[in-house]
Structures are given as structure tokens and as C-alpha cells.
mmCIF file of C-alpha atoms and ligand atoms in Angstrom:
data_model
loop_
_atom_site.group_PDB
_atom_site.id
_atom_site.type_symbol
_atom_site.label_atom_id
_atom_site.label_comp_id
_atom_site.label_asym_id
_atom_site.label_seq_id
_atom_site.Cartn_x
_atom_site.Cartn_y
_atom_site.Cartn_z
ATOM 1 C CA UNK A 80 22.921 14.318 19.756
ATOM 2 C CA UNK A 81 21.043 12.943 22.688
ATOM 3 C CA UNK A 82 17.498 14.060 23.234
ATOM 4 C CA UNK A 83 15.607 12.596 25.830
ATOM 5 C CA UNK A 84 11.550 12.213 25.529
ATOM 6 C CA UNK A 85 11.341 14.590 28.207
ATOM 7 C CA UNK A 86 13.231 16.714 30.704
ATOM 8 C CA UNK A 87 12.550 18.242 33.696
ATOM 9 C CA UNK A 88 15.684 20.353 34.010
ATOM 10 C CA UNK A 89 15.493 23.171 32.044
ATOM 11 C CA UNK A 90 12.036 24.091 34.356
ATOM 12 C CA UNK A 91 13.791 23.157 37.031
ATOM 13 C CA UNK A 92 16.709 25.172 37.155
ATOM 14 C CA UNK A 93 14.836 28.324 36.543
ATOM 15 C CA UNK A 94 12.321 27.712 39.266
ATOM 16 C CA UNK A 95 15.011 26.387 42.115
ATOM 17 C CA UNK A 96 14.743 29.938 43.563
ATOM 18 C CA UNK A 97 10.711 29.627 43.658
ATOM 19 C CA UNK A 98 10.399 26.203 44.730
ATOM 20 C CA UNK A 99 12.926 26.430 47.353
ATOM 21 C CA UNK A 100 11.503 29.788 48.594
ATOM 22 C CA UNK A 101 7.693 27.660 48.543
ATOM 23 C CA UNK A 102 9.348 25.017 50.543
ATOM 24 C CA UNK A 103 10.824 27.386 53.389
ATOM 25 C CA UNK A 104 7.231 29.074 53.867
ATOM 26 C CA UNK A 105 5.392 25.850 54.451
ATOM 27 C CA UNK A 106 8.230 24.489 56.796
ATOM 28 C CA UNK A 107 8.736 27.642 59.069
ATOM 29 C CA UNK A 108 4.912 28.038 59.350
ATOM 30 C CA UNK A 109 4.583 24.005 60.389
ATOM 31 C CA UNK A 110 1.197 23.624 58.739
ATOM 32 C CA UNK A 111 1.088 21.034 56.862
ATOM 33 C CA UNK A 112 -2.112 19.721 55.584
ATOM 34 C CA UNK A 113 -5.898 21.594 54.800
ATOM 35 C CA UNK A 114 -3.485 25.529 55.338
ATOM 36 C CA UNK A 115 -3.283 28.119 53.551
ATOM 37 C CA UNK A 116 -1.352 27.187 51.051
ATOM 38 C CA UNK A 117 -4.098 24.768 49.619
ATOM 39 C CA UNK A 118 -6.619 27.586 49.892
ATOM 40 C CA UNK A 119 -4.286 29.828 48.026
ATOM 41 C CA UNK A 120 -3.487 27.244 45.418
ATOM 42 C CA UNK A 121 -7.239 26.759 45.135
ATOM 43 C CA UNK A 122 -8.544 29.815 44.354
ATOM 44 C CA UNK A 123 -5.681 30.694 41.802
ATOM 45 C CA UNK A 124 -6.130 27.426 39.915
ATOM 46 C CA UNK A 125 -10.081 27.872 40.009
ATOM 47 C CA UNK A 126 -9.542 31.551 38.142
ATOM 48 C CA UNK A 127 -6.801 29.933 35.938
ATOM 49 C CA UNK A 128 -9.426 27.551 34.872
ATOM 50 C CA UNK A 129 -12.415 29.812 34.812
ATOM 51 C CA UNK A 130 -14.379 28.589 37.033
ATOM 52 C CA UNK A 131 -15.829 29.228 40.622
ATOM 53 C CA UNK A 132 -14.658 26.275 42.960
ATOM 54 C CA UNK A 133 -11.601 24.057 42.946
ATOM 55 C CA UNK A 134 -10.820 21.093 45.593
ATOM 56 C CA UNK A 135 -7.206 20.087 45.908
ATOM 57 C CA UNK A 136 -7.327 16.255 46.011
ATOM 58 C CA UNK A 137 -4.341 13.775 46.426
ATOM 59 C CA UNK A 138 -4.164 12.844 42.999
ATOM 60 C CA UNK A 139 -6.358 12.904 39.178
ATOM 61 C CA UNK A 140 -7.329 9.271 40.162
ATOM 62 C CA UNK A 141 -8.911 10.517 43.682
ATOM 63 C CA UNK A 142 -10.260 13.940 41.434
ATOM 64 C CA UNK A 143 -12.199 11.798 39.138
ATOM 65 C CA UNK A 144 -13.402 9.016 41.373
ATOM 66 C CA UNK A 145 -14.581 12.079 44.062
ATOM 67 C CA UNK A 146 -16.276 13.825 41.591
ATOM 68 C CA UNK A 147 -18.416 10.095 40.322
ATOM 69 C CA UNK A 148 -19.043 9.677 44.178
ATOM 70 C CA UNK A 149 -20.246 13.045 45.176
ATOM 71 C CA UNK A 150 -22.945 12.713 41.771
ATOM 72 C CA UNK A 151 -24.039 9.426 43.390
ATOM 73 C CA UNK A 152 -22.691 7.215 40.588
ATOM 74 C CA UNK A 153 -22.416 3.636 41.967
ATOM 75 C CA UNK A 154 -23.125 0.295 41.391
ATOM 76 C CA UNK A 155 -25.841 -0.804 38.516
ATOM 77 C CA UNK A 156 -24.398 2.630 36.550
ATOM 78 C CA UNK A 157 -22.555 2.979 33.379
ATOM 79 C CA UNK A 158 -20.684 5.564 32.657
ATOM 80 C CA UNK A 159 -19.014 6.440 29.292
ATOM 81 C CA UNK A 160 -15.393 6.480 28.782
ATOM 82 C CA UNK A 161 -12.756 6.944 25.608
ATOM 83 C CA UNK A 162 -11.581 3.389 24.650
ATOM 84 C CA UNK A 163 -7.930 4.878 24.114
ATOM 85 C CA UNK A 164 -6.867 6.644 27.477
ATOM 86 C CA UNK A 165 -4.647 6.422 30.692
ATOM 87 C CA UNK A 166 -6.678 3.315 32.655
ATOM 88 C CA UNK A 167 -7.075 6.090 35.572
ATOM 89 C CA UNK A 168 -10.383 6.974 33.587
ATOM 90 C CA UNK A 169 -11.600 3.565 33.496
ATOM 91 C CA UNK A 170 -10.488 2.786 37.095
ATOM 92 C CA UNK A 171 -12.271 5.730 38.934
ATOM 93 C CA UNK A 172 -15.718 4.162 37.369
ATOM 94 C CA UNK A 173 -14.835 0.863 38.341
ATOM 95 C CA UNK A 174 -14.161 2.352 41.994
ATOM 96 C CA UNK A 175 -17.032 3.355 42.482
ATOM 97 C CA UNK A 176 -18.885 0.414 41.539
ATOM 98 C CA UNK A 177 -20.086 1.833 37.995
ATOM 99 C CA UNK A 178 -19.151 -0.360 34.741
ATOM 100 C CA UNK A 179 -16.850 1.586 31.768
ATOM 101 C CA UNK A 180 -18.853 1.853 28.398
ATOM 102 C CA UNK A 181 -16.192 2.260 25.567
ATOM 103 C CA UNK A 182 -16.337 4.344 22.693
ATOM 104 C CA UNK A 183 -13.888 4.461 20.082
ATOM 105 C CA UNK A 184 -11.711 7.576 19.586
ATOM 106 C CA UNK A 185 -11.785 9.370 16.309
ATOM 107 C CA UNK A 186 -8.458 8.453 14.989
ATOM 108 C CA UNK A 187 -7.505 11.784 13.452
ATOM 109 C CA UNK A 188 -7.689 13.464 17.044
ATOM 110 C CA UNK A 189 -7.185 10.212 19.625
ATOM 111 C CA UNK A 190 -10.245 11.728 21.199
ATOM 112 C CA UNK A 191 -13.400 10.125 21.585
ATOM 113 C CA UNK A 192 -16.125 10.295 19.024
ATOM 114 C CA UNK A 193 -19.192 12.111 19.608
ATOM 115 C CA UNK A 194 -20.679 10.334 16.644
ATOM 116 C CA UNK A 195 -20.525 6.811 18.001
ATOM 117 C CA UNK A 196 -21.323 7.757 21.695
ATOM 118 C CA UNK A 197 -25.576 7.741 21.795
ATOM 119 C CA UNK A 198 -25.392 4.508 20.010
ATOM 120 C CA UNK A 199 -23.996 3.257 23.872
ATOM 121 C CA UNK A 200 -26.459 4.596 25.768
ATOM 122 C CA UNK A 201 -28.762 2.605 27.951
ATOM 123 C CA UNK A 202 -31.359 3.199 30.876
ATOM 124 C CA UNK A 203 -28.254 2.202 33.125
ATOM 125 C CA UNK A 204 -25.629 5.254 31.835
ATOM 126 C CA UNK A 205 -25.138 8.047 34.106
ATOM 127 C CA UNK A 206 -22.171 9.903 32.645
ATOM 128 C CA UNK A 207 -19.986 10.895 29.976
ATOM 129 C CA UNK A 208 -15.812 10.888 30.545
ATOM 130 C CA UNK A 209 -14.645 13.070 27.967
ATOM 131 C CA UNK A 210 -10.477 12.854 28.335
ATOM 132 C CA UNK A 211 -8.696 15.683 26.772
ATOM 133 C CA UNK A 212 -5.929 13.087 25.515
ATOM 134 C CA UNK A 213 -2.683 14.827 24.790
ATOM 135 C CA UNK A 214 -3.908 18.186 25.409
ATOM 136 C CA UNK A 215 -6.450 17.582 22.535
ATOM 137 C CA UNK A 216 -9.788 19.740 23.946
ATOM 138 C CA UNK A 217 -12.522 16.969 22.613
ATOM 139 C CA UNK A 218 -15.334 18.202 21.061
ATOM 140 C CA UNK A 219 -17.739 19.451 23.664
ATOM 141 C CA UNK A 220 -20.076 20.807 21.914
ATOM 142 C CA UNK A 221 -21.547 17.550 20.315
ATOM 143 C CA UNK A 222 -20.760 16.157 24.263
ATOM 144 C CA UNK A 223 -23.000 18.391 25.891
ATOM 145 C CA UNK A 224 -25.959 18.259 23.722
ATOM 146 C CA UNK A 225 -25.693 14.446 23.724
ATOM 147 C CA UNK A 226 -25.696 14.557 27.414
ATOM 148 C CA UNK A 227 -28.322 17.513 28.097
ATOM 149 C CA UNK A 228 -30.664 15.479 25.982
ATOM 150 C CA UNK A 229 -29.937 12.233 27.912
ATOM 151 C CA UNK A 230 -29.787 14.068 31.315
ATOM 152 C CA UNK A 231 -26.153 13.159 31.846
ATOM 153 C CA UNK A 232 -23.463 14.285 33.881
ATOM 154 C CA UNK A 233 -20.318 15.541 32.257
ATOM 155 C CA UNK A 234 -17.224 15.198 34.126
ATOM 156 C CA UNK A 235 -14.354 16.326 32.196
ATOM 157 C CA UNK A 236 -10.870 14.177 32.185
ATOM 158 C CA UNK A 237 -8.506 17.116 32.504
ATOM 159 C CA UNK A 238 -5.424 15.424 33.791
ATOM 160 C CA UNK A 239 -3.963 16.250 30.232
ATOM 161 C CA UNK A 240 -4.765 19.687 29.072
ATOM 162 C CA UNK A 241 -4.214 21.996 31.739
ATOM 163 C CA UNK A 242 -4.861 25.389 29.870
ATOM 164 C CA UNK A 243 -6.579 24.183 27.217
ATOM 165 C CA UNK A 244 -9.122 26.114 25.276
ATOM 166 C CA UNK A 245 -12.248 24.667 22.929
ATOM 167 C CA UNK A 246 -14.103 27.836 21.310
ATOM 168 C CA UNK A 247 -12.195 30.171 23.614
ATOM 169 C CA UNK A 248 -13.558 28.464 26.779
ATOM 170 C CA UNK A 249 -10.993 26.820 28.717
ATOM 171 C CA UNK A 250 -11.396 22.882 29.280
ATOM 172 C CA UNK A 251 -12.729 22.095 32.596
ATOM 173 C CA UNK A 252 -15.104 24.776 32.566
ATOM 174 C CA UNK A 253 -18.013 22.484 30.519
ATOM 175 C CA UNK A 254 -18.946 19.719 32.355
ATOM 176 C CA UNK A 255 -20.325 19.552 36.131
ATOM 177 C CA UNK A 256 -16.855 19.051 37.503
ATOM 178 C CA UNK A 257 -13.438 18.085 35.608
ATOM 179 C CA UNK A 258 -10.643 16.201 37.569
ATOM 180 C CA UNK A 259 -7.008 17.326 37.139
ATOM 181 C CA UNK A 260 -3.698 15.343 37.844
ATOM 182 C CA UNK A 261 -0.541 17.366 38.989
ATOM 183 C CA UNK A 262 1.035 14.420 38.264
ATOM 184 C CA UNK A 263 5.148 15.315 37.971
ATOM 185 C CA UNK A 264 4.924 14.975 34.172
ATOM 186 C CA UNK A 265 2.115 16.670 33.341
ATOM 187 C CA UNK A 266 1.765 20.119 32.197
ATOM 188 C CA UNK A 267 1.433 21.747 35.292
ATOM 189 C CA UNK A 268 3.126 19.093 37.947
ATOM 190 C CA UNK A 269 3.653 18.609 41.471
ATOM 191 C CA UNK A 270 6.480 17.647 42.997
ATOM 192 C CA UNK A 271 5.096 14.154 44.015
ATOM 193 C CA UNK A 272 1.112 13.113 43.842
ATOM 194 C CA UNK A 273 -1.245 15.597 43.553
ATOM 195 C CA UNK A 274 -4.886 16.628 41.596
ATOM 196 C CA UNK A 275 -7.662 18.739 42.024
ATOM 197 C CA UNK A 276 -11.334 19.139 40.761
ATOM 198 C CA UNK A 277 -12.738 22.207 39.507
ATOM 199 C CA UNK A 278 -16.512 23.130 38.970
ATOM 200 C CA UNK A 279 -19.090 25.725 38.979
ATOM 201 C CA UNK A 280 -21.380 23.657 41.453
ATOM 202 C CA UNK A 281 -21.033 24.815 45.143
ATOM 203 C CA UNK A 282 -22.828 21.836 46.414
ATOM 204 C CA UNK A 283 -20.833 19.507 44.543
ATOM 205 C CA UNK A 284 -17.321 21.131 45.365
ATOM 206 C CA UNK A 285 -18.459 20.927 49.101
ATOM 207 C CA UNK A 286 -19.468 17.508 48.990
ATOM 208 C CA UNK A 287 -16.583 16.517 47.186
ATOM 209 C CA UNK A 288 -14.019 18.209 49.848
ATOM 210 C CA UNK A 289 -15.654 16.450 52.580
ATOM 211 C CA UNK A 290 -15.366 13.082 50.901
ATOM 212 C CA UNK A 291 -11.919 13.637 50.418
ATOM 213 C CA UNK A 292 -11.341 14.648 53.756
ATOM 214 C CA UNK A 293 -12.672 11.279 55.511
ATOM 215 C CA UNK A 294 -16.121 12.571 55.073
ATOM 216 C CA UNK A 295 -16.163 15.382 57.345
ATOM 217 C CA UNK A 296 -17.628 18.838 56.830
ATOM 218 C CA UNK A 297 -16.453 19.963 60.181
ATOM 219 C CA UNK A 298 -13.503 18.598 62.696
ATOM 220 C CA UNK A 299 -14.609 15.354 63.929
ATOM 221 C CA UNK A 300 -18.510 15.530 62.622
ATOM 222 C CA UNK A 301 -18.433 13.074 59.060
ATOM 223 C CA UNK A 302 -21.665 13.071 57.429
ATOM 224 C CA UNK A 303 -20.051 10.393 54.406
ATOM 225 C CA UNK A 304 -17.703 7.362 54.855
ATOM 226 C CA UNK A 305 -15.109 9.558 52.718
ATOM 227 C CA UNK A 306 -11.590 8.822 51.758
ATOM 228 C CA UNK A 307 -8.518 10.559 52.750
ATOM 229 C CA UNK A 308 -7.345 12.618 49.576
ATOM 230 C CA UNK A 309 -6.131 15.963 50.076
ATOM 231 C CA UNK A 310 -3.431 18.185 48.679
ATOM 232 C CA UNK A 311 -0.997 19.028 51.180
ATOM 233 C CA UNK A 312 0.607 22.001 51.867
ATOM 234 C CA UNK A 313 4.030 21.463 50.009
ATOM 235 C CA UNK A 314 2.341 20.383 46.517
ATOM 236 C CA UNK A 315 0.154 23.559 46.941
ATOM 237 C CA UNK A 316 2.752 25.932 47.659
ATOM 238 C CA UNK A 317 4.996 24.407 44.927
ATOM 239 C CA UNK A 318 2.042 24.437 42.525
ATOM 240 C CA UNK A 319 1.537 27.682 43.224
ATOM 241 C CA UNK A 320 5.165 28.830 42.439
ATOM 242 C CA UNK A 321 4.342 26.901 38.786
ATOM 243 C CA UNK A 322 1.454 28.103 37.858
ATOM 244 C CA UNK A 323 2.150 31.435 36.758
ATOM 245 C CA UNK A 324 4.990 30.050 34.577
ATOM 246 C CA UNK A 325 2.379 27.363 32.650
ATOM 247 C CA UNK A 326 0.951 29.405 29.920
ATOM 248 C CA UNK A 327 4.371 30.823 29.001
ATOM 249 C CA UNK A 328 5.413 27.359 28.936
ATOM 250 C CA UNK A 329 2.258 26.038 27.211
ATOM 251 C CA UNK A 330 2.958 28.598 24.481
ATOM 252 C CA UNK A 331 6.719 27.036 24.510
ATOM 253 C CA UNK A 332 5.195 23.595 23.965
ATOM 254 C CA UNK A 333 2.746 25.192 21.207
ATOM 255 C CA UNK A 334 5.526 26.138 19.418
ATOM 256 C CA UNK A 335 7.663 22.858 19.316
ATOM 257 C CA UNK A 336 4.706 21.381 17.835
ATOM 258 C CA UNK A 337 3.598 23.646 14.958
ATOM 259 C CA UNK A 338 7.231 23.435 13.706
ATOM 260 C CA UNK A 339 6.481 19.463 13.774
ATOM 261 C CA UNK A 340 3.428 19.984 12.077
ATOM 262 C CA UNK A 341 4.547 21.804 9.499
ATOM 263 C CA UNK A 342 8.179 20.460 8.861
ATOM 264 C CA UNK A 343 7.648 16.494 9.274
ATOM 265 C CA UNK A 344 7.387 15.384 6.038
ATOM 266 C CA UNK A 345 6.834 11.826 5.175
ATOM 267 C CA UNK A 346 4.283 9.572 3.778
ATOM 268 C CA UNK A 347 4.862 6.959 6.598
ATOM 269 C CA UNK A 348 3.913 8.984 9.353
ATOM 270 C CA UNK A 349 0.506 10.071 10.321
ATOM 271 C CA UNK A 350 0.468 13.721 12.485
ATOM 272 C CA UNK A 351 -2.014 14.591 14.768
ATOM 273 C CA UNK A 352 -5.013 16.425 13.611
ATOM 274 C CA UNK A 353 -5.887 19.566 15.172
ATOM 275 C CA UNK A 354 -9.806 20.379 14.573
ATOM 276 C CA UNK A 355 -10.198 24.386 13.940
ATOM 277 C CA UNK A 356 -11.975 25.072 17.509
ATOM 278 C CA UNK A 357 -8.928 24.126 19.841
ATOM 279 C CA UNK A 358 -6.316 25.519 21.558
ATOM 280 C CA UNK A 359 -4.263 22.817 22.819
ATOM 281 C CA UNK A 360 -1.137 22.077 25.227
ATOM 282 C CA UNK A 361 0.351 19.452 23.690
ATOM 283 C CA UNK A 362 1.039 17.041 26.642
ATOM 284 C CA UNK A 363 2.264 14.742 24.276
ATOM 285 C CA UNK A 364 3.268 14.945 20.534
ATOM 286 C CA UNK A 365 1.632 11.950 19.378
ATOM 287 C CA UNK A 366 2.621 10.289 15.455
ATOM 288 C CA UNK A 367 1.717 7.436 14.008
ATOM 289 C CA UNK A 368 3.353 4.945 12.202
ATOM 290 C CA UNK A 369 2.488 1.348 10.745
ATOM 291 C CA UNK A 370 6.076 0.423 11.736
ATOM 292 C CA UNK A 371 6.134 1.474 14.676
ATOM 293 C CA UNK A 372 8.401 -0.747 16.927
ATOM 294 C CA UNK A 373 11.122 -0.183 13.996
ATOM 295 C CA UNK A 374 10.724 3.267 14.018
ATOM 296 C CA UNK A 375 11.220 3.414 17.563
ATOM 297 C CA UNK A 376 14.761 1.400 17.532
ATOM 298 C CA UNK A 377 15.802 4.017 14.476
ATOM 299 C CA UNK A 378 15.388 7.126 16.669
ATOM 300 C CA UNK A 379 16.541 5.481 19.296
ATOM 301 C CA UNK A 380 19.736 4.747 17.054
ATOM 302 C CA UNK A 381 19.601 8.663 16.577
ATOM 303 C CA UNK A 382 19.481 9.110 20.226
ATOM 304 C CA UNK A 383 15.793 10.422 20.373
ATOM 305 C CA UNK A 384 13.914 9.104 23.281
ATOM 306 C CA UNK A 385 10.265 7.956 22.676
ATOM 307 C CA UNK A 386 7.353 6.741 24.531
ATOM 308 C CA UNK A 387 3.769 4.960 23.547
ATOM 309 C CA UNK A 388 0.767 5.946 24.976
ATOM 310 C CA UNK A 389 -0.973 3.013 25.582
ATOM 311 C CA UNK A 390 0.680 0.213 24.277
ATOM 312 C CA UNK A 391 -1.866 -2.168 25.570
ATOM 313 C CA UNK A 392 -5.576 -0.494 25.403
ATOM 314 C CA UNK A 393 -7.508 -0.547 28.767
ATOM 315 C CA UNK A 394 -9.959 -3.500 27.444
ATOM 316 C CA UNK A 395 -7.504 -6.136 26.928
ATOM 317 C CA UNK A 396 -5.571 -5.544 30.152
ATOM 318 C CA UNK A 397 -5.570 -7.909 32.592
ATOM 319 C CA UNK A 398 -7.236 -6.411 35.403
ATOM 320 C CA UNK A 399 -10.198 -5.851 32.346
ATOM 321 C CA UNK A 400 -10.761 -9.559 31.568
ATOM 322 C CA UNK A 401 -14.127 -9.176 33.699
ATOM 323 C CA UNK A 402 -15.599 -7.282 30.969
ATOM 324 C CA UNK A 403 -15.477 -9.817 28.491
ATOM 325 C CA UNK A 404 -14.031 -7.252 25.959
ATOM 326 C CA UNK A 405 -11.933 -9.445 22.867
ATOM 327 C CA UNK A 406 -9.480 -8.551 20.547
ATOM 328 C CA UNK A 407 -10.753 -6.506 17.813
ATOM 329 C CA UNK A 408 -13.571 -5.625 19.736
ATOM 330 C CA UNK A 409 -12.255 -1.976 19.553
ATOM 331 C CA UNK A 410 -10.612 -1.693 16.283
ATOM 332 C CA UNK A 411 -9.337 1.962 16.725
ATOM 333 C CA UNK A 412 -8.572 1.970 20.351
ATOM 334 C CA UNK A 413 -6.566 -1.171 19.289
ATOM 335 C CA UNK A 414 -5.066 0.733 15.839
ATOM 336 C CA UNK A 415 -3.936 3.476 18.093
ATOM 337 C CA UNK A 416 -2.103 1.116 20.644
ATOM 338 C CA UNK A 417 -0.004 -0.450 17.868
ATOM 339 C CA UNK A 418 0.927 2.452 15.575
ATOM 340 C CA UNK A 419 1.259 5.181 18.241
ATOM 341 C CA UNK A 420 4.560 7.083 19.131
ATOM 342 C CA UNK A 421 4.870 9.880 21.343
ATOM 343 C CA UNK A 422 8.127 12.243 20.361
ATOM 344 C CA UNK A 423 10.175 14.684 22.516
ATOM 345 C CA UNK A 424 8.341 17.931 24.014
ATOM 346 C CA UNK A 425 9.051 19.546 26.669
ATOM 347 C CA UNK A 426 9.353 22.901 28.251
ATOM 348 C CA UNK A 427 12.981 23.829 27.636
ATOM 349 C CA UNK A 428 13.899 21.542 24.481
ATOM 350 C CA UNK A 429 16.173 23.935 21.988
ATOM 351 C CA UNK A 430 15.392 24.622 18.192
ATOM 352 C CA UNK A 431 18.339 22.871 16.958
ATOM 353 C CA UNK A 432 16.662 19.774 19.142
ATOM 354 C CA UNK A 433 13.555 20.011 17.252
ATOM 355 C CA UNK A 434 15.132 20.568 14.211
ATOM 356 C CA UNK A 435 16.861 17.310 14.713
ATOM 357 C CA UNK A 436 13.879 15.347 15.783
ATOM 358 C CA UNK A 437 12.146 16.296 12.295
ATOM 359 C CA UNK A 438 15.398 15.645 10.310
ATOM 360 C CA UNK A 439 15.406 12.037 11.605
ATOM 361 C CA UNK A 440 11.730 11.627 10.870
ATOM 362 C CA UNK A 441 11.652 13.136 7.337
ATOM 363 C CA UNK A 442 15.070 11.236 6.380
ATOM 364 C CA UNK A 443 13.390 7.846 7.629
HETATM 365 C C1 PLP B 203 -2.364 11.100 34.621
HETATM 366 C C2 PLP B 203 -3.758 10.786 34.259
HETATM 367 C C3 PLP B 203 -4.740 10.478 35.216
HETATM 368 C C4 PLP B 203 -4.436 10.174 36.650
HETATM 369 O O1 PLP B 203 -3.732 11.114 37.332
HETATM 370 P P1 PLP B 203 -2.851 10.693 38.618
HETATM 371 O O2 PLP B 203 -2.554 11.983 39.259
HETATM 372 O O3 PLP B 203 -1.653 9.977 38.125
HETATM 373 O O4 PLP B 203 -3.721 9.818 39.480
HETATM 374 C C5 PLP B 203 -6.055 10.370 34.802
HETATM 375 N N1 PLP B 203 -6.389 10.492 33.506
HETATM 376 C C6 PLP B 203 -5.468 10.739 32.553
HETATM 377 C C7 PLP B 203 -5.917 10.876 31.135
HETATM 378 C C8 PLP B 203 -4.127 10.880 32.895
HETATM 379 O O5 PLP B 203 -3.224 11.100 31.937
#
């Protein structure tokens, strides 16, 4: 049997009608950038997410950085970020001029610890990057009363969790703005770049739509130097034609992985740990293993795709060296890198897939 880490087919074949249909509306109507479609998108993805603005963007990157910009975080700031996360996090600090503080996940969850984030704190920090890794909703509770007693802003990494709950509120909905990617692979995906940022703050969203849209509030008046990062009318109208399909395939995803979680069975791999407040989407199904490059060639010898997610953490990549972060510097962050594998799950894989997935894993 071949299964592949992930698949976009069986989604795509039973939204060709939809997406095709989405496509012929935006190209009969010609409009195709800051229409209707964006608004539409925009105000279904800001209920979806339970909150009372969303700005489509060009991509989570853009979302994040935006949303650092329009707070006024800059250069001289810190802001706090997971030390075991997609660099995107790191990067949108770094463009805006800010410095990336670390903190080590909790290895149990990947997520960051709230435990070990006031010990970073200085005069300089300005915000907190909490990343939903994996679909993993961190633990915002802690989050937000370490940053309401600090006076810092919260901006929530939701580029993996789309539909994500923590105590019954859904992720995004907690800090003063979160930053989704639409991202083709991720839970809810465009069909090419896309992102958006959701918040409860009308100032904010407004500010943050006028960066991305070279700064201007009106045609031809620009009251910032802003960027040009918008969603366009196709990824909005295809987005659109997704989104009331992602819970039903969240669930299908949910599903895949408690029959991992119960039925993978062996001492030499470590499952993810699911603390009792979540719901989450399960982005990635993410094991652990102290063999982990030899576990990789055996399922691929079984035909199971795999991935790693990160194989090199963020503070000992190149493009990093400025920090002056060494090796074992960040013990878990660099634990996680070695050990981690991410296994098949997608929307669409079949129960005798999954089955054979965990039959591979328990007879290794
Ligand atoms: C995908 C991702 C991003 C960036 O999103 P893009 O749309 O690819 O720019 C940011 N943060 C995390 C955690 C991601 O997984």
C-alpha cells in the first residue's frame, strides 16, 4: 500500500464543481482585487472565527507582520516567540525591526510554555506570539494573564489551527489580533498564497487594511508607507467555496487521530499530548521517536510518506546566526527537531489507510 503524507485529491474532487463555479463568478464579473468576493470571504471567516473584523492579507507572513506594524512594534522591541515553530513567526518580528525572544515549548504539547515565558521578559518586550503548532490551541489562559499583567499585546499565530477551540472559545478570538495562513496545505487553503487577520479591534483592523493596501485609507490618499498585501478576488471566492466544508473536514481529521491515539502502541514512540481544555484540528499528527531518521526509511519501506516539522530549529538557521543563539542553547526546541515525525492526515485518507499506518508503527 502506498500512502502519501498528504493528499489533496480526495477534497479536490468533491469541490471541482464549487471551485470551478467560484472561478467563473470572479472572471465574468472582471473584478479582481479589493471586490466583493474579499468582503464576502471576510465577513464569513470573521463569524467562523468569532470575532468582529477580519482583513484578507496576501499571506500568514504579511497577517502577522501587519498586525506587529499596525501595534507600533519596531525596532529596540522584543517580542516573544515559541522556540519550535515555522520561521514565519520569527521572521515577521524580525521585519519589523523587533528582536525574537525564545521560549522553549513544553514537550508533551510542542507548544510554548507559559511557565518559562515571564522569566524572558524585559523593559524592551512588547508582545507575546503564541503559535497554535499542529492545531494544538496553547494555553491561553496562563498567556493572557502573563501579558495583562505585563501590558502586552497578544497576537495569536493561527496559521495552524483554523477552527480550533481552547475552553470552548475558538483560537484567534484571545489575543488583539491573530494572523492566519491559507496556505495550500493548511487546514483551510487557498489555491495559491493567501492569509488574513482577525480581531475584535476596529482601529486595529482598519489600520491594518490600509497598511496592506500601500497605506491608503482611501484611493490615492496613504496616510502609512504600507505594503501591498491583499487577498484577491480568486483566493476569496475559492476560500469561500471551502469554508463551509472545514469543520466537517476538521471533524474527519479529529477522527484519524483519536484512532492513532488510541491504537499506536509502542514503547518507542512518544504521541502527542492533548491537555483536557482543547479542541484541536490536527494540522499535523506529530510522534516522536529517538530513532527517528530510521524510522522514517522503515515507513518509507512500507510506503508511508512522512515529513519533520522543523528539522533544523529557527535559532541555529543560518539566516539566525545574528542572534548569537548556540547549540544546546534550546534543549527542547532542539529535542523536538531531532526526534519529531509528522504521519499521514488528511481530509479524505480511508480507515483501512489508518489502520495500516498504526500496524506499521506498533509492529516496529
Ligand atoms: C504556514 C505558517 C505561517 C506562514 O504562512 P504563509 O501563508 O506561508 O506565509 C506562519 N506561521 C506558521 C506557524 C505557519 O505554519
Amino acid at each position: 500500500m502506498k500512502i502519501p503524507f498528504a493528499s489533496f485529491l480526495p477534497m479536490e474532487k468533491e469541490l471541482a464543481y464549487d471551485i470551478s463555479s467560484a472561478f467563473e463568478r470572479v472572471y465574468t464579473r472582471s473584478c479582481y482585487i479589493n471586490g466583493m468576493e474579499d468582503k464576502n470571504f471576510e465577513a464569513a471567516f470573521a463569524k467562523y472565527c468569532e470575532t468582529n473584523y477580519c482583513v484578507g492579507v496576501g499571506n500568514g507572513l504579511d497577517a502577522l507582520m501587519l498586525i506587529l506594524k499596525a501595534l507600533g512594534v519596531g525596532k529596540g522591541d522584543e517580542v516573544i516567540v515559541p522556540s519550535n515553530t515555522y520561521i514565519a513567526t520569527a521572521l515577521a518580528v524580525t521585519y519589523v525591526g523587533a528582536v525574537p525572544i525564545f521560549v522553549e515549548p513544553d514537550i508533551r504539547t510542542f507548544n510554548i510554555n507559559p511557565l518559562l515565558i515571564e522569566e524572558k521578559i524585559t523593559n524592551k518586550t512588547k508582545a507575546i506570539i503564541p503559535v497554535h503548532l499542529y492545531g494544538q490551541p496553547c494555553e491561553m489562559e496562563p498567556i493572557m494573564k502573563i501579558a495583562r499583567e505585563h501590558r502586552l499585546y497578544v497576537v495569536e499565530d493561527c496559521a495552524q489551527a483554523h477552527g480550533a477551540r481552547y475552553k470552548g472559545k475558538k483560537i484567534g478570538s484571545f489575543g488583539n489580533a491573530a494572523g492566519f495562513s491559507f496556505y495550500p496545505g493548511k487546514n483551510l487553503g487557498a489555491l495559491g498564497d493567501a492569509g488574513a487577520v482577525v480581531t475584535n479591534d476596529k482601529e486595529l483592523a482598519d489600520k491594518i487594511r490600509a497598511l496592506g493596501n500601500y497605506g491608503s485609507d482611501y484611493k490615492y490618499h496613504h496616510i502609512y508607507k504600507g505594503n501591498n498585501s491583499r487577498l484577491d478576488e480568486l483566493q476569496a471566492a475559492f476560500l469561500m467555496a471551502k469554508l463551509p466544508h472545514l469543520d466537517r473536514m476538521n471533524s474527519e481529521r479529529r477522527k484519524i487521530a483519536d484512532r492513532y491515539l488510541n491504537e499506536i502502541k509502542n514503547s518507542q514512540i512518544l504521541l502527542p499530548y492533548v491537555i483536557p481544555e482543547v479542541e484541536p484540528v490536527w494540522h499535523v499528527f506529530s510522534i516522536c521517536c529517538k530513532k527517528r531518521e530510521d524510522l522514517e526509511k522503515y515507513l518509507a519501506n512500507y510506503g508511508i510518506g512522512t515529513n519533520k516539522h522543523y528539522p533544523i530549529p529557527i535559532h541555529l538557521q543560518k539566516c539566525y546566526q545574528d542572534l548569537n543563539l548556540a547549540k544546546n542553547e534550546l534543549p527542547v526546541a532542539e529535542n523536538i527537531s531531532a526526534t519529531q515525525l509528522s504521519i499521514p492526515i488528511y481530509y479524505g485518507m480511508k480507515e483501512n489507510e489508518v489502520s495500516y499506518v498504526i500496524d506499521a508503527l506498533n509492529k516496529y
